[in-house]
Structure formats: structure tokens, C-alpha cells
Short mmCIF file of C-alpha atoms and ligand atoms in Angstrom, two decimals:
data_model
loop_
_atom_site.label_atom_id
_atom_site.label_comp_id
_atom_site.label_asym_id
_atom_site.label_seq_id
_atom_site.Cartn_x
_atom_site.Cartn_y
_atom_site.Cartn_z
CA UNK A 1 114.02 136.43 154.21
CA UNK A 2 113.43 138.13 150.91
CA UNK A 3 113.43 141.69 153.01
CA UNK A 4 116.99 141.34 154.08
CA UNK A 5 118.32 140.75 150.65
CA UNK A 6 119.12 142.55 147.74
CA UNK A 7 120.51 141.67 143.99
CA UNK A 8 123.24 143.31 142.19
CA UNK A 9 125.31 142.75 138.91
CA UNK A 10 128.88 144.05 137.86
CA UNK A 11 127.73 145.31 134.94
CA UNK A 12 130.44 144.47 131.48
CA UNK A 13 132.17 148.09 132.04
CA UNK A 14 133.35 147.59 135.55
CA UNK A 15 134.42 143.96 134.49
CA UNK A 16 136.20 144.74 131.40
CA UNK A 17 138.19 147.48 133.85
CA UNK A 18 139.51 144.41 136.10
CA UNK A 19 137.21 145.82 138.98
CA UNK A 20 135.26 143.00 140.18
CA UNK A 21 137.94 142.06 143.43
CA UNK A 22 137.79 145.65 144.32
CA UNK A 23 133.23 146.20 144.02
CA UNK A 24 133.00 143.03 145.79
CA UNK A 25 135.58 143.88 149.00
CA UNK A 26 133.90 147.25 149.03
CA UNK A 27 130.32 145.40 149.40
CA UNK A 28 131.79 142.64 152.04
CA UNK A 29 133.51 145.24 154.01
CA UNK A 30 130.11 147.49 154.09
CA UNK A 31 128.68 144.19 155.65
CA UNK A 32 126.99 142.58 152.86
CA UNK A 33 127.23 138.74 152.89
CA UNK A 34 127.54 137.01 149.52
CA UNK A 35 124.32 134.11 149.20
CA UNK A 36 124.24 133.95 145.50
CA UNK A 37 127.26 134.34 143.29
CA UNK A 38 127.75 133.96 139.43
CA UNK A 39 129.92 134.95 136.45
CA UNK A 40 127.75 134.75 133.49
CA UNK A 41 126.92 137.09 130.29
CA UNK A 42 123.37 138.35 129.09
CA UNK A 43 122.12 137.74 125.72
CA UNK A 44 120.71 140.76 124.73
CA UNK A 45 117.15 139.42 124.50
CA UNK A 46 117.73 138.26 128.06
CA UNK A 47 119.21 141.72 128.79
CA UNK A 48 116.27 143.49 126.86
CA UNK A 49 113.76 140.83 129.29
CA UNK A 50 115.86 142.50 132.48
CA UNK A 51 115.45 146.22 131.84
CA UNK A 52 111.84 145.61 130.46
CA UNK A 53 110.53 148.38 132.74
CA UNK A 54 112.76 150.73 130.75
CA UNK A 55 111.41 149.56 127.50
CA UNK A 56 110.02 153.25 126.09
CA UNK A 57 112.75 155.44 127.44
CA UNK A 58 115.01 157.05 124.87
CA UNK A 59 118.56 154.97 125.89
CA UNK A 60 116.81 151.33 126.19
CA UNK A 61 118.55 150.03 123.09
CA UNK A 62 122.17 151.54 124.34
CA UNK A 63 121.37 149.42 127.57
CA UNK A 64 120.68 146.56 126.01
CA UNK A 65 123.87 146.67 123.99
CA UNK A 66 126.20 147.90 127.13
CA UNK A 67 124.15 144.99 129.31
CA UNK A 68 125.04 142.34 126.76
CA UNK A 69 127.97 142.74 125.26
CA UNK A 70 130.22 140.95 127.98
CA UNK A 71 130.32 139.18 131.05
CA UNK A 72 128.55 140.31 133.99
CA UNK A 73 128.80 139.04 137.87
CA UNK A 74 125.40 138.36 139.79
CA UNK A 75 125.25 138.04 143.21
CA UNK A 76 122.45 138.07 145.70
CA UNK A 77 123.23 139.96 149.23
CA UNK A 78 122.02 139.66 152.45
CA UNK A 79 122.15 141.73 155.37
CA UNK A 80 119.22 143.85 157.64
CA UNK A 81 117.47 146.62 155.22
CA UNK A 82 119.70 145.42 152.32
CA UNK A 83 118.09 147.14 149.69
CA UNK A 84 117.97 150.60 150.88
CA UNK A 85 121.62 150.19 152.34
CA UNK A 86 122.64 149.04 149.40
CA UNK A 87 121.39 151.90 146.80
CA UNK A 88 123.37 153.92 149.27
CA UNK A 89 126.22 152.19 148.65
CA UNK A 90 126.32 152.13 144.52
CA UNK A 91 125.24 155.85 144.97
CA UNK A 92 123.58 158.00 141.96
CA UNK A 93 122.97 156.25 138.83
CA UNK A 94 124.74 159.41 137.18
CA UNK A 95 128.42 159.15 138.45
CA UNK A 96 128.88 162.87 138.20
CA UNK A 97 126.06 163.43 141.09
CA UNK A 98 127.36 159.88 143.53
CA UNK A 99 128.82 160.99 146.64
CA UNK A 100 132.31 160.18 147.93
CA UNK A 101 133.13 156.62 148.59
CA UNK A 102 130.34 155.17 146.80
CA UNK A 103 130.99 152.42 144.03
CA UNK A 104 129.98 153.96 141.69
CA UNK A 105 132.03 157.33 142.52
CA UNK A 106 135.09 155.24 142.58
CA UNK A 107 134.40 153.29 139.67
CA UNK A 108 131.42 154.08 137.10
CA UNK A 109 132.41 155.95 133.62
CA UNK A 110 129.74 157.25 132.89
CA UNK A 111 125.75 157.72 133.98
CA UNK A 112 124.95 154.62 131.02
CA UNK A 113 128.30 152.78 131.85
CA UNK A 114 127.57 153.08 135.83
CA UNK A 115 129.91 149.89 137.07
CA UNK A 116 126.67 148.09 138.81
CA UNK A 117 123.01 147.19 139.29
CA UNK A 118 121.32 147.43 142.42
CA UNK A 119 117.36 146.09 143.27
CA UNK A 120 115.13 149.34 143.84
CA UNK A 121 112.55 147.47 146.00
CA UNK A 122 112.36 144.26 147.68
CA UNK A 123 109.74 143.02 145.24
CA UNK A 124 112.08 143.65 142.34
CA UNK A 125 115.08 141.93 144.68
CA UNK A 126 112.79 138.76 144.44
CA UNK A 127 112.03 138.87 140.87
CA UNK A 128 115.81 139.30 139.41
CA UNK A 129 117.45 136.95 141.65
CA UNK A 130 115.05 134.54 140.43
CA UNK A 131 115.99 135.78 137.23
CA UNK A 132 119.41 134.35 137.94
CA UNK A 133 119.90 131.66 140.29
CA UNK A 134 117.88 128.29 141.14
CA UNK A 135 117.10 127.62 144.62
CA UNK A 136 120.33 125.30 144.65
CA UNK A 137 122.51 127.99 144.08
CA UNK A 138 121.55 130.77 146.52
CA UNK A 139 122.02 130.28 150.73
P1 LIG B 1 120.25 150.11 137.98
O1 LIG B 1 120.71 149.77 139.36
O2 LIG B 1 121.14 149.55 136.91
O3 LIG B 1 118.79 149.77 137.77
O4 LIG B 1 120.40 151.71 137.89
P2 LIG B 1 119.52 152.82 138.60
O5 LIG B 1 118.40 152.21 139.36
O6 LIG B 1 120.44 153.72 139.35
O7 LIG B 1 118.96 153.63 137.35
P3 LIG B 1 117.66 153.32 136.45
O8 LIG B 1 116.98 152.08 136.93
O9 LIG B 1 116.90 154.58 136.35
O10 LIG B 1 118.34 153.04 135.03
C1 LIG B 1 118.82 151.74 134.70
C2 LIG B 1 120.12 151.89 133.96
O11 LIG B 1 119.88 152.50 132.70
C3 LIG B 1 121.17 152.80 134.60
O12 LIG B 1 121.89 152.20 135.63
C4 LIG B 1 122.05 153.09 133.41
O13 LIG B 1 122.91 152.01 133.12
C5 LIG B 1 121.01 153.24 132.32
N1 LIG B 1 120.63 154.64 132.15
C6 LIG B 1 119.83 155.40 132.96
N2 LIG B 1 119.71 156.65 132.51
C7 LIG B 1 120.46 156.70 131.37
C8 LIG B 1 120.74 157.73 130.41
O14 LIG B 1 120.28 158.86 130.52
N3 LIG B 1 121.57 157.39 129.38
C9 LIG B 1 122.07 156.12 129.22
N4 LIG B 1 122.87 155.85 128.18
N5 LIG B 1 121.82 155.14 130.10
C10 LIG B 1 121.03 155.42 131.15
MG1 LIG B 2 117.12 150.76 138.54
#
């Protein structure tokens, strides 16, 4: 199961700009279906815990702060090669370089304030949805 699904978050800059109806149509209508869903908000020790792998790059601490400093929506996804299908959906992390009708054309400010999260691999799928959501809360 864990192949056909993929975790994202709508990260505080696309939910402080009223966007979250709007990212989640665009992922149902690509064909996503919603099996975990959550409003919550990242300390930023949990936040620093998420981006770990980014630890010793120059903008961690600016991602921490962005990451935690409101509320975020997690959701797990499922659908056939969700991961790959859904990077190509979100589009470049860097707004200025996502192609047309991608989320985060449509919606990102900026390549640090990029709108939302998606899982690179479906090992790291596994790992953050478990970061988020008990076994009674996805389906
Ligand atoms: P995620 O789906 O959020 O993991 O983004 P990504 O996989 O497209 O990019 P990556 O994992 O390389 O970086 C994680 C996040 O760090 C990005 O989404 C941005 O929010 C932030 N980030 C990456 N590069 C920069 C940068 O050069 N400056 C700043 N301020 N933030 C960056
Ligand atoms: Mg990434």
C-alpha cells in the first residue's frame, strides 16, 4: 500500500492566503484521494525534527521559522505512482522555474514560501505520515 501513497502539507503561507479549498480541489481533481487529513501547527522543534535532512544547509533556520509559525494541513494521498505524480503536480520547489498549472505556479510566493510539501520517495512517504497520523486516523 505504502507505494501508492504519498504525504503532503499546506505549508502556513498558502494557509494564511485562504488557499487550502483551492490546493486541495486541485489535488482531488488530479485524482488524488484524501486517506489522512489534519489541520494542525508545528512546533518548531517538531518542524526542525521534519526537515532534519536539511539540517546543514544555509536556509534551515528560515524553514524552521516559516514551517512553524502557523497552522499547517497534513494529508496523506493515495492513488497509483502517487509520489512521482504528485511532485509533478506541486512542480519546482522554486516558483519562478514550476510550470503552468502546477500548485505551486498558481500559488507559492516564493522558492522558501513554496505553498506545499510533497514526499520525494516512498520511503520518506512512510516515515512523515507516520510523523503525523496514528493508524486510526489514516484509510
Ligand atoms: P518540500 O516538498 O517542502 O520538501 O520541497 P522540495 O522537495 O521541493 O525542496 P527541498 O526538499 O529541496 O527543500 C525543502 C524546503 O526548503 C523547500 O520546499 C523550501 O520551503 C525550503 N527551501 C529550499 N531551498 C531554499 C532556499 O534556497 N531558500 C529558502 N529560504 N528556503 C528554501
Ligand atoms: Mg523535499
Amino acid at each position: 500500500m505504502a507505494t501508492n501513497r504519498t504525504f503532503t502539507m499546506i505549508k502556513p503561507d498558502a494557509v494564511e492566503d485562504n488557499h487550502i479549498g483551492s490546493i486541495l480541489a486541485m489535488i482531488t481533481e488530479a485524482g488524488f484521494k484524501v486517506v489522512g487529513l489534519k489541520f494542525t501547527k508545528l512546533s518548531t522543534e517538531q518542524a526542525g525534527t521534519f526537515y532534519e535532512v536539511h539540517s546543514a544547509r544555509p536556509f534551515y533556520g528560515e524553514l524552521v521559522e516559516f514551517m512553524s509559525r502557523g497552522p499547517i494541513v497534513a494529508a496523506i494521498l493515495e492513488k497509483e505512482n502517487a509520489v512521482e505524480d504528485f511532485r509533478k503536480l506541486i512542480g519546482a520547489t522554486n516558483p519562478a522555474n514550476a510550470e503552468e498549472g502546477t500548485i505551486r505556479k498558481r500559488f507559492a510566493r516564493s522558492i522558501g514560501e513554496n505553498a506545499v510539501h510533497g514526499s520525494d520517495s516512498d520511503e520518506n512517504a512512510a516515515i512523515e505520515g507516520n510523523f503525523f497520523f496514528s493508524m486510526l486516523e489514516r484509510f
